[in-house]
Structures are given as structure tokens and as C-alpha cells.
Tab-separated table of C-alpha atoms in Angstrom:
chain	number	residue	atom	x	y	z
A	814	UNK	CA	97.171	-8.742	-26.953
A	815	UNK	CA	97.175	-5.559	-29.054
A	816	UNK	CA	99.708	-4.757	-31.761
A	817	UNK	CA	99.883	-0.978	-31.389
A	818	UNK	CA	102.347	-0.421	-34.240
A	819	UNK	CA	104.062	2.318	-32.238
A	820	UNK	CA	100.905	4.346	-31.588
A	821	UNK	CA	100.730	3.598	-27.854
A	822	UNK	CA	102.565	6.809	-26.930
A	823	UNK	CA	100.128	8.842	-28.994
A	824	UNK	CA	97.190	7.397	-27.079
A	825	UNK	CA	98.884	8.150	-23.745
A	826	UNK	CA	99.429	11.773	-24.836
A	827	UNK	CA	95.730	11.898	-25.613
A	828	UNK	CA	94.877	10.415	-22.223
A	829	UNK	CA	96.786	13.233	-20.465
A	830	UNK	CA	94.934	15.833	-22.527
A	831	UNK	CA	91.619	14.161	-21.650
A	832	UNK	CA	92.534	14.349	-17.959
A	833	UNK	CA	93.633	17.982	-18.312
A	834	UNK	CA	90.428	19.100	-20.007
A	835	UNK	CA	88.389	16.948	-17.611
A	836	UNK	CA	89.997	18.391	-14.480
A	837	UNK	CA	89.792	22.004	-15.628
A	838	UNK	CA	86.128	21.533	-16.620
A	839	UNK	CA	85.415	19.939	-13.227
A	840	UNK	CA	87.017	22.901	-11.459
A	841	UNK	CA	84.807	25.307	-13.404
A	842	UNK	CA	81.771	23.097	-12.741
A	843	UNK	CA	82.469	23.138	-8.988
A	844	UNK	CA	82.787	26.931	-8.945
A	845	UNK	CA	79.588	27.372	-10.966
A	846	UNK	CA	77.874	24.778	-8.788
A	847	UNK	CA	78.722	26.619	-5.568
A	848	UNK	CA	77.668	29.926	-7.107
A	849	UNK	CA	74.464	28.450	-8.557
A	850	UNK	CA	73.401	26.725	-5.334
A	851	UNK	CA	74.131	29.880	-3.367
A	852	UNK	CA	71.911	31.826	-5.796
A	853	UNK	CA	69.153	29.201	-5.629
A	854	UNK	CA	69.091	29.269	-1.833
A	855	UNK	CA	69.332	33.056	-1.566
A	856	UNK	CA	66.351	35.282	-0.793
A	857	UNK	CA	67.000	37.458	-3.816
A	858	UNK	CA	64.296	36.637	-6.407
A	859	UNK	CA	66.470	37.773	-9.338
A	860	UNK	CA	69.317	35.464	-8.283
A	861	UNK	CA	66.871	32.570	-7.853
A	862	UNK	CA	65.381	33.258	-11.281
A	863	UNK	CA	68.778	33.312	-12.988
A	864	UNK	CA	69.906	30.107	-11.266
A	865	UNK	CA	66.645	28.345	-12.199
A	866	UNK	CA	66.988	29.517	-15.792
A	867	UNK	CA	70.587	28.246	-15.875
A	868	UNK	CA	69.803	24.720	-14.668
A	869	UNK	CA	66.585	24.431	-16.696
A	870	UNK	CA	68.176	25.491	-19.976
A	871	UNK	CA	71.375	23.476	-19.609
A	872	UNK	CA	69.547	20.260	-18.767
A	873	UNK	CA	67.297	20.678	-21.791
A	874	UNK	CA	69.999	20.980	-24.465
A	875	UNK	CA	72.391	18.292	-25.756
A	876	UNK	CA	76.054	18.711	-24.798
A	877	UNK	CA	77.097	18.621	-28.444
A	878	UNK	CA	74.873	21.592	-29.348
A	879	UNK	CA	76.187	23.653	-26.427
A	880	UNK	CA	79.773	22.775	-27.363
A	881	UNK	CA	79.265	23.806	-30.990
A	882	UNK	CA	77.447	26.943	-29.855
A	883	UNK	CA	80.371	27.934	-27.612
A	884	UNK	CA	83.106	27.069	-30.112
A	885	UNK	CA	81.561	28.367	-33.347
A	886	UNK	CA	78.677	30.537	-32.200
A	887	UNK	CA	80.124	32.813	-29.518
A	888	UNK	CA	83.094	34.154	-31.571
A	889	UNK	CA	80.753	34.888	-34.503
A	890	UNK	CA	78.228	36.552	-32.204
A	891	UNK	CA	80.870	38.816	-30.652
A	892	UNK	CA	82.235	39.679	-34.106
A	893	UNK	CA	78.746	40.556	-35.365
A	894	UNK	CA	78.070	42.764	-32.364
A	895	UNK	CA	81.448	44.470	-32.793
A	896	UNK	CA	80.731	44.988	-36.491
A	897	UNK	CA	77.502	46.743	-35.606
A	898	UNK	CA	79.535	49.262	-33.601
A	899	UNK	CA	81.977	49.672	-36.469
A	900	UNK	CA	84.812	47.447	-35.212
A	901	UNK	CA	86.268	44.738	-37.409
A	902	UNK	CA	87.684	42.080	-35.111
A	903	UNK	CA	88.457	38.383	-35.410
A	904	UNK	CA	88.036	36.125	-32.413
A	905	UNK	CA	89.229	32.552	-32.238
A	906	UNK	CA	88.599	30.424	-29.195
A	907	UNK	CA	91.110	27.627	-28.854
A	908	UNK	CA	89.543	24.160	-28.543
A	909	UNK	CA	90.846	23.602	-25.018
A	910	UNK	CA	89.215	26.781	-23.761
A	911	UNK	CA	85.974	26.203	-25.662
A	912	UNK	CA	85.821	22.604	-24.408
A	913	UNK	CA	86.484	23.601	-20.805
A	914	UNK	CA	83.929	26.406	-20.955
A	915	UNK	CA	81.209	24.261	-22.528
A	916	UNK	CA	81.713	21.131	-20.401
A	917	UNK	CA	82.253	23.163	-17.222
A	918	UNK	CA	79.139	25.230	-17.923
A	919	UNK	CA	77.005	22.113	-18.487
A	920	UNK	CA	78.200	20.191	-15.439
A	921	UNK	CA	78.049	23.351	-13.346
A	922	UNK	CA	74.270	23.022	-13.653
A	923	UNK	CA	74.372	19.421	-12.413
A	924	UNK	CA	76.673	20.325	-9.503
A	925	UNK	CA	74.368	23.226	-8.637
A	926	UNK	CA	71.651	20.681	-7.864
A	927	UNK	CA	74.086	18.477	-5.935
A	928	UNK	CA	75.295	21.372	-3.767
A	929	UNK	CA	71.764	22.675	-3.262
A	930	UNK	CA	70.656	19.301	-1.916
A	931	UNK	CA	73.739	19.102	0.301
A	932	UNK	CA	73.267	22.575	1.787
A	933	UNK	CA	69.590	21.895	2.380
A	934	UNK	CA	70.309	18.705	4.313
A	935	UNK	CA	72.170	20.609	7.030
A	936	UNK	CA	70.039	21.352	10.056
A	937	UNK	CA	69.242	25.083	10.394
A	938	UNK	CA	70.181	24.817	14.087
A	939	UNK	CA	73.827	24.478	13.031
A	940	UNK	CA	73.838	27.927	11.463
A	941	UNK	CA	71.819	29.421	14.314
A	942	UNK	CA	74.350	28.027	16.774
A	943	UNK	CA	77.195	29.525	14.727
A	944	UNK	CA	75.423	32.881	14.769
A	945	UNK	CA	74.913	32.613	18.513
A	946	UNK	CA	78.660	32.016	18.889
A	947	UNK	CA	79.208	35.335	17.126
A	948	UNK	CA	80.438	33.946	13.786
A	949	UNK	CA	79.988	36.147	10.732
A	950	UNK	CA	78.326	34.903	7.560
A	951	UNK	CA	81.488	33.994	5.686
A	952	UNK	CA	83.115	32.400	8.731
A	953	UNK	CA	80.087	30.237	9.453
A	954	UNK	CA	79.920	29.255	5.777
A	955	UNK	CA	83.589	28.254	5.760
A	956	UNK	CA	83.738	26.530	9.161
A	957	UNK	CA	80.226	25.114	9.636
A	958	UNK	CA	78.278	24.856	6.398
A	959	UNK	CA	80.888	23.866	3.800
A	960	UNK	CA	82.670	21.042	5.701
A	961	UNK	CA	79.375	19.345	6.536
A	962	UNK	CA	77.841	19.931	3.112
A	963	UNK	CA	80.875	18.406	1.367
A	964	UNK	CA	80.110	15.097	3.066
A	965	UNK	CA	76.589	15.072	1.606
A	966	UNK	CA	77.760	16.392	-1.754
A	967	UNK	CA	80.536	13.837	-2.283
A	968	UNK	CA	78.469	10.972	-3.801
A	969	UNK	CA	76.691	13.352	-6.194
A	970	UNK	CA	79.896	15.138	-7.190
A	971	UNK	CA	81.560	11.785	-7.843
A	972	UNK	CA	78.771	10.940	-10.280
A	973	UNK	CA	79.109	14.339	-11.962
A	974	UNK	CA	82.848	13.717	-12.437
A	975	UNK	CA	82.296	10.260	-13.954
A	976	UNK	CA	79.746	11.578	-16.460
A	977	UNK	CA	81.936	14.613	-17.157
A	978	UNK	CA	85.087	12.649	-18.002
A	979	UNK	CA	83.111	10.654	-20.578
A	980	UNK	CA	81.635	13.853	-21.989
A	981	UNK	CA	85.141	15.179	-22.728
A	982	UNK	CA	85.252	12.720	-25.658
A	983	UNK	CA	82.978	15.202	-27.451
A	984	UNK	CA	85.706	17.838	-27.434
A	985	UNK	CA	87.463	15.752	-30.119
A	986	UNK	CA	84.761	17.017	-32.471
A	987	UNK	CA	86.189	20.543	-32.197
A	988	UNK	CA	89.675	19.127	-32.876
A	989	UNK	CA	91.199	19.127	-29.391
A	990	UNK	CA	93.994	16.525	-29.376
A	991	UNK	CA	92.590	14.417	-26.550
A	992	UNK	CA	92.284	10.627	-26.337
A	993	UNK	CA	89.410	10.315	-28.791
A	994	UNK	CA	91.072	12.368	-31.527
A	995	UNK	CA	94.489	10.738	-31.084
A	996	UNK	CA	92.701	7.402	-31.387
A	997	UNK	CA	91.120	8.493	-34.641
A	998	UNK	CA	94.548	9.425	-36.009
A	999	UNK	CA	95.964	6.013	-35.037
A	1000	UNK	CA	92.887	4.190	-36.378
A	1001	UNK	CA	93.076	5.934	-39.749
A	1002	UNK	CA	96.825	5.417	-40.119
A	1003	UNK	CA	96.778	1.699	-39.309
A	1004	UNK	CA	93.393	0.819	-40.875
A	1005	UNK	CA	92.569	-0.973	-37.643
A	1006	UNK	CA	89.746	1.167	-36.238
A	1007	UNK	CA	88.283	-1.557	-34.030
A	1008	UNK	CA	91.592	-2.309	-32.280
A	1009	UNK	CA	92.263	1.313	-31.450
A	1010	UNK	CA	88.750	2.438	-30.533
A	1011	UNK	CA	88.383	-0.638	-28.333
A	1012	UNK	CA	91.695	0.086	-26.628
A	1013	UNK	CA	90.670	3.719	-26.082
A	1014	UNK	CA	87.333	2.590	-24.647
A	1015	UNK	CA	89.251	0.402	-22.169
A	1016	UNK	CA	91.306	3.459	-21.153
A	1017	UNK	CA	88.062	5.372	-20.494
A	1018	UNK	CA	86.737	2.366	-18.586
A	1019	UNK	CA	89.951	2.385	-16.534
A	1020	UNK	CA	89.395	6.054	-15.683
A	1021	UNK	CA	85.823	5.257	-14.616
A	1022	UNK	CA	86.881	2.315	-12.428
A	1023	UNK	CA	89.700	4.301	-10.779
A	1024	UNK	CA	87.254	7.155	-10.144
A	1025	UNK	CA	84.792	4.715	-8.536
A	1026	UNK	CA	87.506	3.396	-6.209
A	1027	UNK	CA	88.731	6.889	-5.286
A	1028	UNK	CA	85.150	7.959	-4.647
A	1029	UNK	CA	84.414	5.126	-2.229
A	1030	UNK	CA	87.706	5.848	-0.394
A	1031	UNK	CA	86.848	9.542	-0.240
A	1032	UNK	CA	83.368	8.791	1.117
A	1033	UNK	CA	84.872	6.574	3.828
A	1034	UNK	CA	87.253	9.393	4.722
A	1035	UNK	CA	84.512	12.032	4.762
A	1036	UNK	CA	82.271	9.886	6.963
A	1037	UNK	CA	85.013	8.847	9.413
A	1038	UNK	CA	83.586	11.058	12.159
A	1039	UNK	CA	80.061	9.711	11.719
A	1040	UNK	CA	78.836	6.617	13.507
A	1041	UNK	CA	77.912	3.762	11.184
A	1042	UNK	CA	74.252	3.100	10.826
B	643	UNK	CA	70.811	38.644	-36.005
B	644	UNK	CA	69.133	37.322	-39.118
B	645	UNK	CA	65.763	36.016	-38.054
B	646	UNK	CA	64.631	35.361	-41.611
B	647	UNK	CA	67.330	32.676	-41.977
B	648	UNK	CA	65.911	30.857	-38.972
B	649	UNK	CA	62.354	31.225	-40.237
B	650	UNK	CA	63.197	30.003	-43.745
B	651	UNK	CA	64.981	26.921	-42.454
B	652	UNK	CA	62.511	25.987	-39.731
B	653	UNK	CA	60.759	23.313	-41.848
B	654	UNK	CA	64.108	21.579	-42.486
B	655	UNK	CA	64.959	21.689	-38.781
B	656	UNK	CA	61.583	20.172	-37.923
B	657	UNK	CA	62.306	17.384	-40.397
B	658	UNK	CA	65.547	16.741	-38.552
B	659	UNK	CA	63.654	16.718	-35.265
B	660	UNK	CA	61.453	14.002	-36.706
B	661	UNK	CA	64.483	11.765	-37.310
B	662	UNK	CA	65.720	12.581	-33.784
B	663	UNK	CA	62.418	11.414	-32.315
B	664	UNK	CA	62.311	8.333	-34.554
B	665	UNK	CA	65.806	7.194	-33.508
B	666	UNK	CA	65.028	7.927	-29.852
B	667	UNK	CA	61.842	5.877	-29.889
B	668	UNK	CA	63.363	2.951	-31.780
B	669	UNK	CA	66.407	2.733	-29.471
B	670	UNK	CA	64.221	3.048	-26.386
B	671	UNK	CA	61.932	0.206	-27.368
B	672	UNK	CA	64.680	-2.248	-28.339
B	673	UNK	CA	66.740	-1.077	-25.342
B	674	UNK	CA	63.883	-1.928	-22.995
B	675	UNK	CA	63.636	-5.430	-24.477
B	676	UNK	CA	67.352	-5.906	-23.684
B	677	UNK	CA	67.213	-4.226	-20.280
B	678	UNK	CA	64.613	-6.417	-18.546
B	679	UNK	CA	66.371	-9.791	-19.020
B	680	UNK	CA	69.770	-8.193	-18.286
B	681	UNK	CA	68.439	-6.749	-15.025
B	682	UNK	CA	67.112	-10.174	-14.021
B	683	UNK	CA	70.399	-11.856	-15.009
B	684	UNK	CA	72.300	-9.287	-12.966
B	685	UNK	CA	70.280	-10.262	-9.886
B	686	UNK	CA	70.864	-13.994	-10.382
B	687	UNK	CA	73.264	-15.895	-8.106
B	688	UNK	CA	74.567	-18.003	-10.994
B	689	UNK	CA	77.942	-16.532	-12.101
B	690	UNK	CA	77.272	-17.595	-15.709
B	691	UNK	CA	74.283	-15.261	-15.653
B	692	UNK	CA	75.306	-12.295	-13.515
B	693	UNK	CA	78.880	-11.920	-14.741
B	694	UNK	CA	78.076	-11.247	-18.428
B	695	UNK	CA	75.288	-8.882	-17.345
B	696	UNK	CA	77.673	-7.078	-14.977
B	697	UNK	CA	80.339	-6.779	-17.703
B	698	UNK	CA	77.838	-5.453	-20.236
B	699	UNK	CA	76.465	-2.842	-17.827
B	700	UNK	CA	79.948	-1.778	-16.663
B	701	UNK	CA	81.309	-1.419	-20.205
B	702	UNK	CA	78.414	0.538	-21.661
B	703	UNK	CA	78.013	2.814	-18.639
B	704	UNK	CA	81.750	3.256	-18.137
B	705	UNK	CA	82.766	4.378	-21.634
B	706	UNK	CA	81.682	7.396	-23.694
B	707	UNK	CA	78.788	6.898	-26.105
B	708	UNK	CA	80.826	8.558	-28.854
B	709	UNK	CA	83.428	5.787	-28.680
B	710	UNK	CA	80.726	3.097	-28.712
B	711	UNK	CA	79.313	4.724	-31.827
B	712	UNK	CA	82.727	4.850	-33.562
B	713	UNK	CA	83.532	1.314	-32.450
B	714	UNK	CA	80.429	0.037	-34.241
B	715	UNK	CA	80.415	2.371	-37.265
B	716	UNK	CA	84.143	2.588	-38.083
B	717	UNK	CA	85.297	-0.491	-36.144
B	718	UNK	CA	83.022	-2.851	-38.084
B	719	UNK	CA	85.060	-2.015	-41.204
B	720	UNK	CA	87.954	-4.012	-39.771
B	721	UNK	CA	85.794	-7.147	-39.910
B	722	UNK	CA	84.341	-6.488	-43.340
B	723	UNK	CA	85.171	-9.923	-44.858
B	724	UNK	CA	83.742	-11.783	-41.860
B	725	UNK	CA	80.620	-9.615	-41.780
B	726	UNK	CA	80.146	-10.038	-45.528
B	727	UNK	CA	80.323	-13.824	-45.120
B	728	UNK	CA	77.553	-13.602	-42.529
B	729	UNK	CA	75.567	-11.313	-44.808
B	730	UNK	CA	75.621	-8.546	-42.205
B	731	UNK	CA	77.904	-6.047	-43.956
B	732	UNK	CA	74.939	-4.396	-45.651
B	733	UNK	CA	73.616	-3.477	-42.198
B	734	UNK	CA	76.894	-2.274	-40.692
B	735	UNK	CA	77.564	-0.075	-43.728
B	736	UNK	CA	74.463	1.960	-42.866
B	737	UNK	CA	75.011	4.851	-40.439
B	738	UNK	CA	71.359	4.581	-39.388
B	739	UNK	CA	71.738	0.952	-38.292
B	740	UNK	CA	75.020	1.632	-36.460
B	741	UNK	CA	73.576	4.694	-34.734
B	742	UNK	CA	70.493	2.872	-33.502
B	743	UNK	CA	72.562	-0.168	-32.452
B	744	UNK	CA	74.975	1.946	-30.365
B	745	UNK	CA	72.167	3.937	-28.735
B	746	UNK	CA	70.190	0.757	-28.049
B	747	UNK	CA	73.094	-1.043	-26.371
B	748	UNK	CA	73.877	2.108	-24.374
B	749	UNK	CA	70.356	2.750	-23.117
B	750	UNK	CA	69.892	-0.997	-22.506
B	751	UNK	CA	72.726	-0.919	-19.967
B	752	UNK	CA	71.495	2.208	-18.184
B	753	UNK	CA	67.896	0.981	-18.122
B	754	UNK	CA	68.941	-2.446	-16.799
B	755	UNK	CA	70.713	-0.752	-13.898
B	756	UNK	CA	67.643	1.424	-13.166
B	757	UNK	CA	65.386	-1.601	-13.270
B	758	UNK	CA	67.705	-3.668	-11.054
B	759	UNK	CA	67.686	-0.925	-8.444
B	760	UNK	CA	63.892	-0.734	-8.571
B	761	UNK	CA	63.429	-4.499	-8.156
B	762	UNK	CA	65.827	-4.415	-5.203
B	763	UNK	CA	63.839	-1.572	-3.646
B	764	UNK	CA	60.592	-3.577	-3.548
B	765	UNK	CA	60.009	-4.156	0.188
B	766	UNK	CA	60.853	-7.716	1.284
B	767	UNK	CA	57.652	-7.788	3.342
B	768	UNK	CA	55.528	-7.525	0.174
B	769	UNK	CA	57.204	-10.586	-1.299
B	770	UNK	CA	56.955	-12.510	1.983
B	771	UNK	CA	53.267	-11.692	2.252
B	772	UNK	CA	52.699	-12.958	-1.301
B	773	UNK	CA	54.608	-16.141	-0.479
B	774	UNK	CA	52.471	-16.614	2.655
B	775	UNK	CA	49.376	-16.277	0.455
B	776	UNK	CA	50.662	-19.233	-1.543
B	777	UNK	CA	51.735	-17.404	-4.714
B	778	UNK	CA	54.378	-19.044	-6.909
B	779	UNK	CA	57.596	-17.348	-8.032
B	780	UNK	CA	56.301	-16.277	-11.430
B	781	UNK	CA	52.994	-15.050	-10.042
B	782	UNK	CA	54.825	-13.043	-7.349
B	783	UNK	CA	57.033	-11.461	-9.992
B	784	UNK	CA	54.118	-10.609	-12.259
B	785	UNK	CA	51.626	-9.394	-9.642
B	786	UNK	CA	53.779	-8.015	-6.798
B	787	UNK	CA	57.336	-7.196	-7.850
B	788	UNK	CA	56.814	-5.938	-11.399
B	789	UNK	CA	54.033	-3.382	-10.766
B	790	UNK	CA	55.857	-1.953	-7.742
B	791	UNK	CA	59.228	-1.899	-9.520
B	792	UNK	CA	57.749	-0.054	-12.505
B	793	UNK	CA	56.346	2.642	-10.228
B	794	UNK	CA	59.682	2.960	-8.431
B	795	UNK	CA	61.711	3.030	-11.664
B	796	UNK	CA	59.454	5.421	-13.567
B	797	UNK	CA	60.971	8.809	-12.554
B	798	UNK	CA	64.524	7.547	-13.161
B	799	UNK	CA	63.469	6.024	-16.478
B	800	UNK	CA	62.088	9.436	-17.456
B	801	UNK	CA	65.544	10.935	-16.865
B	802	UNK	CA	67.110	8.202	-18.988
B	803	UNK	CA	64.672	8.940	-21.841
B	804	UNK	CA	65.654	12.626	-21.718
B	805	UNK	CA	69.369	11.753	-21.707
B	806	UNK	CA	68.941	9.342	-24.608
B	807	UNK	CA	66.986	11.869	-26.670
B	808	UNK	CA	69.800	14.381	-26.179
B	809	UNK	CA	72.448	11.737	-26.832
B	810	UNK	CA	70.961	11.032	-30.275
B	811	UNK	CA	72.562	14.331	-31.344
B	812	UNK	CA	75.829	12.343	-31.597
B	813	UNK	CA	74.573	10.416	-34.639
B	814	UNK	CA	75.133	13.634	-36.606
B	815	UNK	CA	78.863	12.869	-36.275
B	816	UNK	CA	78.420	9.683	-38.337
B	817	UNK	CA	76.673	11.625	-41.124
B	818	UNK	CA	73.020	11.164	-40.117
B	819	UNK	CA	70.800	14.198	-40.678
B	820	UNK	CA	69.014	14.398	-37.353
B	821	UNK	CA	68.221	17.777	-35.782
B	822	UNK	CA	71.913	18.461	-35.060
B	823	UNK	CA	73.023	17.121	-38.438
B	824	UNK	CA	70.547	19.293	-40.347
B	825	UNK	CA	71.580	22.334	-38.304
B	826	UNK	CA	75.232	21.773	-39.267
B	827	UNK	CA	74.302	21.445	-42.923
B	828	UNK	CA	72.198	24.631	-42.901
B	829	UNK	CA	75.032	26.537	-41.189
B	830	UNK	CA	77.579	25.426	-43.780
B	831	UNK	CA	75.328	26.957	-46.443
B	832	UNK	CA	74.116	30.127	-44.690
B	833	UNK	CA	76.914	30.906	-42.182
B	834	UNK	CA	74.213	31.862	-39.671
B	835	UNK	CA	76.075	30.034	-36.913
B	836	UNK	CA	74.530	31.156	-33.647
B	837	UNK	CA	71.065	31.897	-35.045
B	838	UNK	CA	70.609	28.310	-36.232
B	839	UNK	CA	72.277	26.711	-33.209
B	840	UNK	CA	70.125	28.755	-30.830
B	841	UNK	CA	66.982	27.721	-32.714
B	842	UNK	CA	68.171	24.087	-32.614
B	843	UNK	CA	68.794	24.382	-28.883
B	844	UNK	CA	65.268	25.768	-28.390
B	845	UNK	CA	63.779	22.830	-30.299
B	846	UNK	CA	65.711	20.347	-28.122
B	847	UNK	CA	64.575	22.276	-25.053
B	848	UNK	CA	60.951	21.975	-26.182
B	849	UNK	CA	61.259	18.221	-26.810
B	850	UNK	CA	62.993	17.716	-23.438
B	851	UNK	CA	60.307	19.460	-21.445
B	852	UNK	CA	57.551	17.768	-23.437
B	853	UNK	CA	59.039	14.416	-22.372
B	854	UNK	CA	59.383	15.603	-18.755
B	855	UNK	CA	55.735	16.743	-18.764
B	856	UNK	CA	54.524	13.455	-20.247
B	857	UNK	CA	56.423	11.354	-17.701
B	858	UNK	CA	55.118	13.476	-14.803
B	859	UNK	CA	51.536	12.960	-16.015
B	860	UNK	CA	51.965	9.200	-16.308
B	861	UNK	CA	53.710	9.104	-12.917
B	862	UNK	CA	50.673	10.714	-11.342
B	863	UNK	CA	48.461	8.118	-12.979
B	864	UNK	CA	50.666	5.237	-11.854
B	865	UNK	CA	50.477	6.464	-8.263
B	866	UNK	CA	46.843	7.573	-8.261
B	867	UNK	CA	45.914	5.016	-5.578
B	868	UNK	CA	48.353	6.705	-3.180
B	869	UNK	CA	46.844	10.173	-3.313
């Protein structure tokens, strides 16, 4: 169907890089999401304020601007601050790190809301019962709260992942050699941009469809102890 | 931090914001025109109707917008002779046309899915009651299903509008001078990287929450009979 002119391997390399940057961003997003939801549900007003600021700001700014700000802005900012204190330093973020930081930071805000909803949907009696059994705070979080919350969080987190993996295409703009950028190289070399961009879009579509299937399997697995309604 | 750089370039940034809003509005309106029939096709039982709608929605929601943009802007070059024969090459050569086309097709798919969900969520009892009153199919759709579906879809549509507005920042990659594009150009001249990007981010933030505020106000109005 497609004459790849020997560029198929290049696209596959790019696909692996897309998965790598996607998975590491997702990991960061999950950590930030847990931290953010914990802050939002805490009784500490400063923590609540910071978490609200985080989700409000991130949802109001385009991903591209945040990515450019992290990749180009942060090194310059640190250098300027260092220069003010009389240090002459040069900082270069590599694209993989900048991409992971930016994408993870953005989707951390979305997972914060997912986790917050999940934690809130657990009956307070569960935690009171754990307390009555003599469980400490961290033990009751690990054994009671988290396992039940994960079941509620799974559909939302699946959506976050599917939006996130598509957002990684943006990292090509800061020259990370992922699927999108490898595709550009192949498209320019062969003068067949439509063929290659279309093929790459099918690879992304494949990732989305596989993710959808895995998600529905995972939801079945997570709900196996719950009676069907 | 050089605040004077930000201040001096604010008028240019606002000009860019104007293009951002223009592209957003244009794509939204054409996208809505596509979305309504696609949503209805998707609900049809005829495979000739629902299958193309399903494929369209799956493709445009399942692939990155950036690739859709490149597919139209760079990909059209591969079909230059054919497009020239049809007299369409003049359009596809323009970044503005390609940008709006990609955003329109993208938001059309997302909006169709929102609208389909809303139509499905209209209680069956409402439709049965209308049938019992002797209303025809078209009258039921116009008087019962549509008003209810719009109220149900409204908050989700507001989210889609916010996402689309932010997604327009991608057109800067195909050389358009929207808010993001202008910011990049100013930075390449002044080297005030974070100052300009932070100001740009603040402008996007302001537009986002203006949209959110507007949609909340209209939502209240749409549901005023429920208060």
C-alpha cells in the first residue's frame, strides 16, 4: 500500500521515542496528580491555594507555550538570575527532559482533578473504620484509600493518557527525535509528505486504539470484585 | 527581568491575539455546521451513514492535531498538479486556509461526539410523551430533543471551545502570526525569552477565563427555568 523507500525503520525508531517520552511524562503526571489531589483535599489553606493555582494556570495556557517556556525560558531565566549574583553559567535542557517536564507538568494538573474526584467518591466511613481498626494514616491510605480510588480514577486516567500521547507530537517542535520529527525527515527526503504524515497519523491512531482496548480490559479487571449494575 | 520589552511589544501581542480569536471563531462556526449532521449520521442505523461518521470522528480524535495540520499544509503539496487542475491549489498554498481547515475538521469531530452524547442523554420518556401527544419526528427533534440536548451539551462544548482556542497556537508552526507566532518573532529580535512567553501565557490565561465566564453566564440563562 505504501512505498516507504526504506524509511520504515526510521518511523519505528520515532515511535519508540514517542512511547518513551509519553510514558515518562505519564509517570510524572501521575506523581504530580497524587501530590496535587492530596494538597487540594488537605486542610492546609496554603497547600490548597498552591494546588488551585497550579490547576487553574495550567488549564489556561496552551501546551505549546508551556513547552517553549520550559525549553527556552527556564534555562535563560536561571542564567539571568545567576548573572545577577555574579555567576556566568550556561544551562542547556535536553529536549527529552524538557518535553517530559512540560507534558508531565501539564497533564499532572488534569490527573490532579481525576484523583481528587476519585478520592472524594470514597465513603468517609471507610477511613473511619480503618482508624477504628488502629491503622495509621499512611497505612490506611495505602490499604484502604488508594486501591478503591484507583478503580474510580481509571477511566479518567485512561483519557489523560490518550490525550497525553497525542500531545507528545509537540515535542518534535523542540527537536526531539520522536515519531513526528522522524516523519518530517522522511517526508522531506522523499518529497512525499502526504504518504509519510498519513502513515504516521495511522501509527498514532493505532496507539489510541490499543490504549482504548487496554483501558476497557483494565476497567473490567479493576471492577471484578464489584457486582454488575 | 526587562519589563519595558514586554510593555513595548504589548500592542503587537494584542494584534496576534486578534488573529487567534479570529481563527478560533471561524473554525468553531464551520466546525459546528459539520458537527450537527455528523452527530445525526453517527446515530443512524444505516451503515452507509454511521460508518463514515464513525471513521471521521475516530480519525480526528485519535490523531494529534499537529499531524492533521501538517497533513493538510505540507501533504497537499504532493497533490499539487491535481489540486491545480481543480483550481484549489491557490487555497491550499495559504497557511491561513490550511490552519482553519485542520482546526475546523478537528473541532467538528470533537463537537459531533459531544452532541451525540447529549442527544443520547435526552430522557426516553420525554420523546415518548411527545409521541403520545401526536408530534411528528421532525417536530419532536426541533421542540423536544434539540433544546434539551443543547442544555446538556453546553458545559462540555464550553470545554471544547477553550481547548480549540488553545490549540490554535499550533498554527504558529505553519508560519501564521497568531499570538504564539508573534511572540516567537518578538523573541527572535529581542532575546527576552521568558518575559515575552510569560506575557503571552498571561494573555492566553485571560482569554481562557473570559470564555469560561461567558459560557457559565449563558449556562445559567439556558437553565433559568430550573432555578
